[in-house]
RNA sequence: GCGCCUGUAGCUCAGUGGAUUAGAGCAUCUGACUUCGGAUCAGAGGGUCGGGGGUUCGAGUCCCUCCAGGCGCGCCA
């Protein structure tokens, strides 16, 4: 706001497109500054200090709100001092007026964005790698909604893949009693789970049998043969085993939704791969690709008999023989690969496939939003798909395949859609050697290094286990069980959010379970402290009872200035997070905001010998002023935490 | 071999061209008022920003190159 005025004026004077501002190294220089004259020196071929003087003189002639002084420092910085009392009043009034809306903007202009995230194979419990995906995805959804995008949050469920088939094989054939191969009565099979000695949840039980069965495949050829058979039956769909597989997948999906709801993650639509298959999406896409010449049928070479997309150098000679960079979409046996279906699905997301799913309500979520699911026997509905922009949250290892999908869109002539396809790639979560050793993996915990998580080997930290461990650690100092749950979710979400998406997370229990310093707990603590102060100051009401009319202060201290400056940054941070599609700027901001607030709380006035608690201040105007800053801090922190998917606690 | 990512304090990370002295947290050490929430705060030590070139008035940030680590390059997903 305040800088925008100055930027506008400078843009006019220098006729430039953008004016970047920053903070001067010394407070005496001013409250903010710009180096625009330095970069203009090149263009104008004049000394930057001369340009700065000229701009400063012109600016002094223009009436700029809140700016009391403009000065120049070598080699050509323009520095601005602001009228702090008036500025603070404007910020406080704005936050008070906008409340929970403070920070939002209309940059999205209702543009329809589809964000797909989580996408965990429905065959075992979620682990912390999946959690990173869900947290990044959900935070991006929340951020874009606050920027006024029309966002659909989708979770893709690969219910017809090998992973589900493996668990089905494990359930049907690994332990007695085994399935007879034709019955539609699976009660004896379900009993194996229901009677499990440890009474563990279904997703945990599957975690164990999945790793057991993948290892059993190596030794047991007959079991391996069952795998191909089950795969085939699931693909054929119309049989008891396929129905059983669907039931298993649905049960796991319920478990996953329960897990992520502990972290405040919700969706609009569940997209099932079986529906993509049943609705014949691929056939449509295949015909389009053929018609557009986007794919070719190979009659010779390594891909003979396959339909392929031409990529990179294509088929070429290497030292190791003939290799192909082309991507096979239809195998020589006529079966489409996953990427093929993904092309059709991506077309659906943009509404250019010419086909749609049918839909049914799945149920109401804890946040009060209805969740929908694609369905073979549902109703048609126009509110899904048809997006202008599609964001796929998938880890970095699938970059190549995502590019193939987008490339095919381009080959089909959907260049705009290809351009608006975003692979939000993020690095994986791995275990530190110490963490792996704690899980019983045979590694030297003293040796620095990492271990990849592996569903097949059953190596990984389950999401619910991490949350439970966090709740356990917090239990002692917390008022209620519910607060422990919320605080644990805050800790875990913050932990996953603060690391930029391009960086691998090396998971370590001590680091993840920390409750001091740069953590979600610290942010919650600052917020709860503010609420507590307000509750004591205004015992007749809640924080909402804080004074509505705000009088500009006569004098402004440094901690007050710093706090207000940080609060005023929030809208820009939200925009940045939306532009970068990353939770990290929000997490860092939340911590900085908590820090400046705590500083203000500890030492509101560095010039006096003894700090007076806000609630004990005698001067009513000063008391009201200080408490108003506490209140707008409280509001801003609550808004920021909400964007991070964290419920702000009023007490801990 | 080709492509992408990462390399900043003992450890975990911020910092997507701007300011003498590169910031946080953890860990370590020393402290904290008759306390509005001590899960806090103040202070101390700790850095060739992987190495080397270059562009620029100015580089942790941009370009080139080299080194180290990770991931990808399936008729798997």
Coordinates of C-alpha atoms in Angstrom, one line a residue, chain A residues 150-538:
Chain A
X150 CA -11.6 -21.1 -8.2
X151 CA -9.8 -24.2 -6.9
X152 CA -10.8 -27.9 -7.2
X153 CA -8.8 -30.2 -4.9
X154 CA -8.5 -33.7 -6.4
X155 CA -7.1 -36.9 -5.0
X156 CA -6.3 -39.5 -7.6
X157 CA -6.8 -43.1 -6.6
X158 CA -5.0 -45.8 -8.6
X159 CA -7.2 -48.7 -7.6
X160 CA -6.4 -50.8 -10.6
X161 CA -2.6 -50.8 -10.4
X162 CA -0.1 -53.5 -9.4
X163 CA 0.2 -52.3 -5.8
X164 CA -3.5 -53.0 -5.1
X165 CA -3.2 -56.3 -6.9
X166 CA -0.3 -57.2 -4.7
X167 CA -2.3 -56.7 -1.5
X168 CA -5.2 -58.5 -3.0
X169 CA -2.9 -61.5 -3.7
X170 CA -1.6 -61.3 -0.2
X171 CA -5.1 -61.4 1.3
X172 CA -6.4 -64.1 -1.0
X173 CA -3.5 -66.4 -1.3
X174 CA -0.6 -65.8 1.1
X175 CA -2.1 -67.4 4.3
X176 CA -4.7 -70.0 4.9
X177 CA -7.6 -70.0 4.4
X178 CA -7.1 -69.1 0.7
X179 CA -9.6 -68.0 -1.8
X180 CA -11.1 -70.8 -4.0
X181 CA -10.8 -68.7 -7.2
X182 CA -14.5 -68.3 -8.0
X183 CA -16.7 -67.5 -4.9
X184 CA -18.2 -64.1 -4.3
X185 CA -18.1 -64.8 -0.6
X186 CA -15.0 -63.2 0.9
X187 CA -16.0 -63.4 4.6
X188 CA -13.3 -65.9 5.4
X189 CA -10.7 -63.6 3.8
X190 CA -11.9 -60.6 5.7
X191 CA -11.9 -62.7 8.9
X192 CA -8.1 -63.0 8.5
X193 CA -7.9 -59.2 9.0
X194 CA -10.6 -59.0 11.6
X195 CA -9.0 -61.6 13.8
X196 CA -5.5 -60.2 13.6
X197 CA -4.0 -60.6 17.0
X198 CA -2.8 -57.0 17.4
X199 CA -6.1 -55.4 16.5
X200 CA -4.3 -53.0 14.2
X201 CA -6.0 -50.8 11.7
X202 CA -6.6 -52.1 8.2
X203 CA -4.1 -49.8 6.5
X204 CA -1.4 -50.9 9.0
X205 CA -2.3 -54.5 8.5
X206 CA -1.9 -54.1 4.7
X207 CA 1.4 -52.3 5.3
X208 CA 2.7 -55.5 6.8
X209 CA 1.2 -58.0 4.3
X210 CA 2.2 -55.9 1.4
X211 CA 5.9 -56.0 2.3
X212 CA 5.6 -59.7 3.1
X213 CA 4.0 -60.6 -0.2
X214 CA 6.5 -58.6 -2.3
X215 CA 9.2 -60.5 -0.6
X216 CA 7.4 -63.8 -1.0
X217 CA 7.2 -63.3 -4.8
X218 CA 10.9 -63.8 -5.1
X219 CA 10.7 -67.3 -3.5
X220 CA 7.2 -68.5 -4.5
X221 CA 6.6 -68.8 -8.2
X222 CA 2.9 -69.9 -7.8
X223 CA 2.2 -66.8 -5.8
X224 CA 3.8 -64.7 -8.5
X225 CA 1.5 -66.4 -11.0
X226 CA -1.5 -65.4 -8.9
X227 CA -0.3 -61.8 -9.2
X228 CA -0.6 -61.8 -13.0
X229 CA -4.0 -63.5 -12.7
X230 CA -5.3 -61.0 -10.2
X231 CA -3.9 -58.1 -12.3
X232 CA -5.8 -59.5 -15.3
X233 CA -9.1 -59.9 -13.3
X234 CA -8.9 -56.4 -12.0
X235 CA -8.4 -55.1 -15.5
X236 CA -11.4 -57.2 -16.8
X237 CA -13.4 -55.6 -13.9
X238 CA -16.6 -57.7 -14.2
X239 CA -15.8 -60.4 -11.6
X240 CA -15.8 -61.0 -7.8
X241 CA -12.0 -60.5 -7.5
X242 CA -12.2 -57.1 -9.1
X243 CA -15.1 -56.1 -6.8
X244 CA -13.1 -57.4 -3.8
X245 CA -10.1 -55.3 -5.0
X246 CA -12.3 -52.2 -5.2
X247 CA -13.6 -52.9 -1.7
X248 CA -10.0 -53.2 -0.4
X249 CA -9.0 -50.0 -2.1
X250 CA -12.1 -48.1 -0.8
X251 CA -11.3 -49.3 2.7
X252 CA -7.8 -48.0 2.4
X253 CA -9.0 -44.7 1.0
X254 CA -11.2 -44.2 4.1
X255 CA -8.1 -44.8 6.2
X256 CA -6.0 -42.3 4.2
X257 CA -8.8 -39.7 4.4
X258 CA -8.9 -40.2 8.2
X259 CA -5.1 -39.8 8.4
X260 CA -5.0 -36.5 6.4
X261 CA -8.0 -35.1 8.2
X262 CA -5.9 -35.1 11.4
X263 CA -3.8 -32.6 9.5
X264 CA -6.8 -30.6 8.3
X265 CA -6.4 -31.7 4.7
X266 CA -9.6 -32.0 2.6
X267 CA -10.6 -32.5 -1.0
X268 CA -13.4 -31.8 -3.4
X269 CA -13.2 -34.9 -5.6
X270 CA -11.8 -38.4 -5.6
X271 CA -10.8 -39.6 -9.0
X272 CA -10.6 -43.3 -9.5
X273 CA -8.5 -44.9 -12.1
X274 CA -11.0 -47.6 -12.6
X275 CA -13.5 -44.9 -13.8
X276 CA -11.0 -43.5 -16.3
X277 CA -10.8 -47.1 -17.6
X278 CA -14.5 -47.8 -17.5
X279 CA -15.5 -44.6 -19.1
X280 CA -13.2 -45.3 -22.0
X281 CA -11.1 -42.1 -21.6
X282 CA -8.1 -43.7 -23.1
X283 CA -9.9 -44.8 -26.3
X284 CA -10.9 -41.3 -27.0
X285 CA -7.5 -39.9 -26.3
X286 CA -5.9 -42.7 -28.4
X287 CA -8.0 -41.8 -31.4
X288 CA -7.2 -38.1 -31.0
X289 CA -3.5 -38.9 -30.8
X290 CA -3.5 -41.1 -33.8
X291 CA -5.5 -38.5 -35.8
X292 CA -3.1 -35.7 -34.9
X293 CA -0.1 -37.8 -35.7
X294 CA 1.1 -37.4 -32.2
X295 CA 1.9 -41.1 -31.9
X296 CA 3.3 -43.6 -34.4
X297 CA 3.1 -47.4 -34.7
X298 CA 6.6 -48.8 -34.8
X299 CA 7.2 -51.7 -37.2
X300 CA 10.9 -52.2 -36.4
X301 CA 13.5 -51.5 -33.8
X302 CA 13.3 -52.0 -30.1
X303 CA 9.7 -50.7 -29.9
X304 CA 8.4 -52.8 -32.8
X305 CA 4.7 -53.4 -32.3
X306 CA 4.1 -50.5 -30.0
X307 CA 2.5 -47.1 -30.3
X308 CA 5.1 -44.5 -29.2
X309 CA 5.5 -40.8 -28.7
X310 CA 8.6 -39.4 -30.3
X311 CA 10.9 -37.9 -27.7
X312 CA 14.4 -36.5 -27.7
X313 CA 16.8 -38.3 -29.9
X314 CA 14.4 -41.1 -30.5
X315 CA 15.9 -44.5 -31.4
X316 CA 19.6 -44.2 -31.6
X317 CA 22.8 -46.1 -31.3
X318 CA 24.8 -46.1 -28.1
X319 CA 27.8 -48.0 -26.7
X320 CA 25.4 -50.4 -25.1
X321 CA 23.5 -51.0 -28.3
X322 CA 20.3 -49.5 -29.7
X323 CA 18.4 -47.4 -27.2
X324 CA 15.2 -45.5 -27.4
X325 CA 14.2 -42.2 -25.9
X326 CA 10.7 -42.5 -27.3
X327 CA 8.0 -43.2 -24.8
X328 CA 5.9 -46.3 -25.4
X329 CA 2.2 -45.6 -24.8
X330 CA 0.7 -48.9 -26.0
X331 CA 2.7 -52.1 -25.5
X332 CA 3.0 -54.7 -28.2
X333 CA 0.4 -56.8 -26.4
X334 CA -2.1 -53.9 -26.9
X335 CA -2.3 -52.8 -23.3
X336 CA -1.9 -49.1 -22.6
X337 CA 0.7 -48.0 -20.1
X338 CA -0.1 -45.7 -17.2
X339 CA 1.2 -42.6 -18.9
X340 CA -1.3 -43.2 -21.7
X341 CA -4.2 -43.1 -19.3
X342 CA -2.6 -40.0 -17.7
X343 CA -2.8 -38.2 -21.0
X344 CA -6.5 -38.8 -21.3
X345 CA -6.9 -37.8 -17.7
X346 CA -5.0 -34.6 -18.2
X347 CA -7.2 -33.8 -21.2
X348 CA -10.3 -34.3 -18.9
X349 CA -8.8 -31.9 -16.4
X350 CA -8.9 -29.2 -19.0
X351 CA -12.2 -30.2 -20.4
X352 CA -10.8 -31.0 -23.8
X353 CA -11.3 -34.7 -23.8
X354 CA -14.9 -34.5 -24.9
X355 CA -15.9 -36.9 -22.2
X356 CA -16.7 -36.7 -18.5
X357 CA -17.0 -38.9 -15.4
X358 CA -20.2 -39.5 -13.6
X359 CA -20.2 -38.4 -10.0
X360 CA -21.6 -39.3 -6.6
X361 CA -21.4 -37.7 -3.2
X362 CA -18.8 -39.5 -1.0
X363 CA -19.6 -37.9 2.3
X364 CA -19.3 -34.8 4.4
X365 CA -15.8 -34.0 5.6
X366 CA -14.8 -32.6 9.0
X367 CA -14.4 -29.1 7.5
X368 CA -18.1 -29.1 6.5
X369 CA -17.3 -29.5 2.8
X370 CA -19.0 -32.2 0.7
X371 CA -16.5 -34.7 -0.9
X372 CA -17.5 -36.1 -4.3
X373 CA -16.2 -39.2 -6.0
X374 CA -16.2 -40.2 -9.6
X375 CA -18.4 -43.2 -10.1
X376 CA -19.5 -45.6 -12.8
X377 CA -23.1 -45.2 -11.9
X378 CA -23.5 -41.6 -10.9
X379 CA -24.9 -38.4 -12.2
X380 CA -23.3 -36.0 -14.6
X381 CA -22.1 -32.7 -13.2
X382 CA -20.3 -29.7 -14.7
X383 CA -18.4 -28.4 -11.7
X384 CA -15.4 -30.7 -12.1
X385 CA -12.6 -30.6 -14.6
X386 CA -12.8 -27.8 -17.3
X387 CA -9.9 -26.1 -15.6
X388 CA -7.8 -23.2 -17.0
X389 CA -4.8 -24.3 -15.1
X390 CA -3.8 -27.7 -13.8
X391 CA -1.3 -28.3 -11.0
X392 CA -0.1 -31.8 -10.4
X393 CA 1.7 -32.3 -7.1
X394 CA 4.0 -35.3 -7.8
X395 CA 7.5 -36.0 -6.6
X396 CA 10.4 -35.0 -8.8
X397 CA 11.1 -38.6 -9.9
X398 CA 8.1 -38.4 -12.2
X399 CA 9.3 -35.3 -14.0
X400 CA 10.1 -37.1 -17.2
X401 CA 6.6 -38.8 -17.4
X402 CA 4.8 -35.5 -16.7
X403 CA 6.7 -33.9 -19.5
X404 CA 5.6 -36.7 -21.8
X405 CA 2.0 -36.0 -20.9
X406 CA 2.3 -32.3 -21.5
X407 CA 4.2 -32.9 -24.7
X408 CA 1.3 -35.0 -26.0
X409 CA -1.1 -32.2 -25.2
X410 CA 1.1 -30.0 -27.4
X411 CA 1.1 -32.6 -30.1
X412 CA -2.7 -32.6 -30.0
X413 CA -2.7 -28.9 -30.6
X414 CA -3.6 -28.0 -27.0
X415 CA -0.7 -25.6 -26.6
X416 CA -2.4 -23.4 -24.2
X417 CA -3.3 -26.3 -22.0
X418 CA 0.2 -27.7 -22.2
X419 CA 1.5 -24.3 -21.1
X420 CA -1.0 -24.2 -18.2
X421 CA 0.0 -27.7 -17.1
X422 CA 2.2 -27.4 -14.0
X423 CA 4.1 -30.2 -12.5
X424 CA 4.6 -29.1 -8.9
X425 CA 7.6 -31.3 -8.3
X426 CA 9.1 -31.7 -4.9
X427 CA 11.9 -33.8 -3.5
X428 CA 11.3 -36.9 -1.5
X429 CA 11.5 -37.6 2.2
X430 CA 14.2 -40.0 3.2
X431 CA 15.2 -41.4 6.5
X432 CA 18.4 -40.5 8.3
X433 CA 20.4 -43.5 9.3
X434 CA 19.5 -42.9 12.9
X435 CA 15.8 -42.9 12.0
X436 CA 16.1 -46.0 9.8
X437 CA 17.9 -47.8 12.6
X438 CA 15.1 -46.9 15.0
X439 CA 12.7 -48.6 12.6
X440 CA 14.8 -51.7 12.7
X441 CA 16.6 -51.3 9.4
X442 CA 20.1 -52.8 9.5
X443 CA 22.3 -49.7 9.2
X444 CA 24.9 -48.0 11.3
X445 CA 23.1 -45.2 13.1
X446 CA 26.4 -43.4 13.8
X447 CA 27.3 -43.3 10.1
X448 CA 26.0 -40.1 8.4
X449 CA 23.8 -41.0 5.5
X450 CA 20.2 -41.7 4.5
X451 CA 17.9 -44.6 3.6
X452 CA 15.1 -44.4 1.1
X453 CA 11.7 -45.3 2.3
X454 CA 10.2 -48.4 0.7
X455 CA 6.7 -49.6 0.8
X456 CA 7.8 -52.9 -0.7
X457 CA 10.3 -53.4 2.1
X458 CA 7.9 -52.0 4.7
X459 CA 10.5 -49.4 5.6
X460 CA 9.0 -46.0 6.4
X461 CA 7.6 -43.8 9.1
X462 CA 3.8 -44.0 9.0
X463 CA 2.0 -40.7 9.1
X464 CA -0.2 -41.7 12.0
X465 CA 2.7 -42.9 14.0
X466 CA 4.5 -39.6 13.6
X467 CA 1.3 -37.7 14.7
X468 CA 0.9 -40.1 17.6
X469 CA 4.5 -39.6 18.7
X470 CA 4.0 -35.8 18.5
X471 CA 0.8 -36.0 20.5
X472 CA 2.6 -38.1 23.1
X473 CA 5.4 -35.6 23.4
X474 CA 3.0 -32.7 23.8
X475 CA 0.5 -34.4 26.1
X476 CA 1.9 -33.2 29.5
X477 CA 1.8 -29.5 29.0
X478 CA -1.5 -29.2 27.1
X479 CA -4.9 -28.4 28.4
X480 CA -7.0 -30.9 26.5
X481 CA -6.5 -33.9 24.3
X482 CA -8.0 -31.9 21.4
X483 CA -5.4 -29.2 21.9
X484 CA -2.7 -31.9 21.8
X485 CA -4.1 -33.1 18.5
X486 CA -4.2 -29.6 17.0
X487 CA -0.7 -28.7 18.2
X488 CA 0.7 -32.0 16.9
X489 CA -0.9 -31.3 13.5
X490 CA 0.6 -27.8 13.6
X491 CA 4.0 -29.1 14.4
X492 CA 4.0 -31.7 11.6
X493 CA 2.6 -29.3 9.0
X494 CA 5.1 -26.7 9.9
X495 CA 7.9 -29.1 9.8
X496 CA 7.0 -30.2 6.3
X497 CA 6.2 -26.7 5.1
X498 CA 9.3 -24.9 6.1
X499 CA 11.6 -26.7 3.8
X500 CA 11.6 -25.5 0.2
X501 CA 10.1 -28.0 -2.3
X502 CA 13.4 -28.5 -4.1
X503 CA 15.2 -29.8 -1.1
X504 CA 15.1 -33.4 0.1
X505 CA 13.9 -33.8 3.7
X506 CA 16.1 -36.1 5.7
X507 CA 13.8 -37.2 8.4
X508 CA 15.1 -37.4 11.9
X509 CA 12.9 -38.1 14.9
X510 CA 14.5 -35.5 17.2
X511 CA 14.3 -32.8 14.6
X512 CA 10.7 -33.6 13.6
X513 CA 9.5 -33.8 17.2
X514 CA 11.2 -30.7 18.4
X515 CA 8.8 -28.2 20.1
X516 CA 11.2 -25.3 20.6
X517 CA 12.6 -22.6 18.3
X518 CA 11.7 -22.6 14.6
X519 CA 8.6 -24.8 14.9
X520 CA 4.8 -24.7 14.5
X521 CA 4.5 -25.0 18.3
X522 CA 6.3 -21.6 18.7
X523 CA 3.9 -20.0 16.3
X524 CA 1.0 -21.4 18.1
X525 CA 2.5 -20.3 21.4
X526 CA 2.8 -16.7 20.3
X527 CA -0.8 -16.7 19.1
X528 CA -2.1 -18.3 22.3
X529 CA -0.1 -15.8 24.3
X530 CA -1.7 -12.9 22.4
X531 CA -5.2 -14.4 23.0
X532 CA -4.4 -14.8 26.6
X533 CA -3.3 -11.2 27.0
X534 CA -6.5 -9.9 25.3
X535 CA -8.6 -12.2 27.4
X536 CA -7.1 -10.7 30.6
X537 CA -7.3 -7.2 29.3
X538 CA -10.9 -7.5 28.4

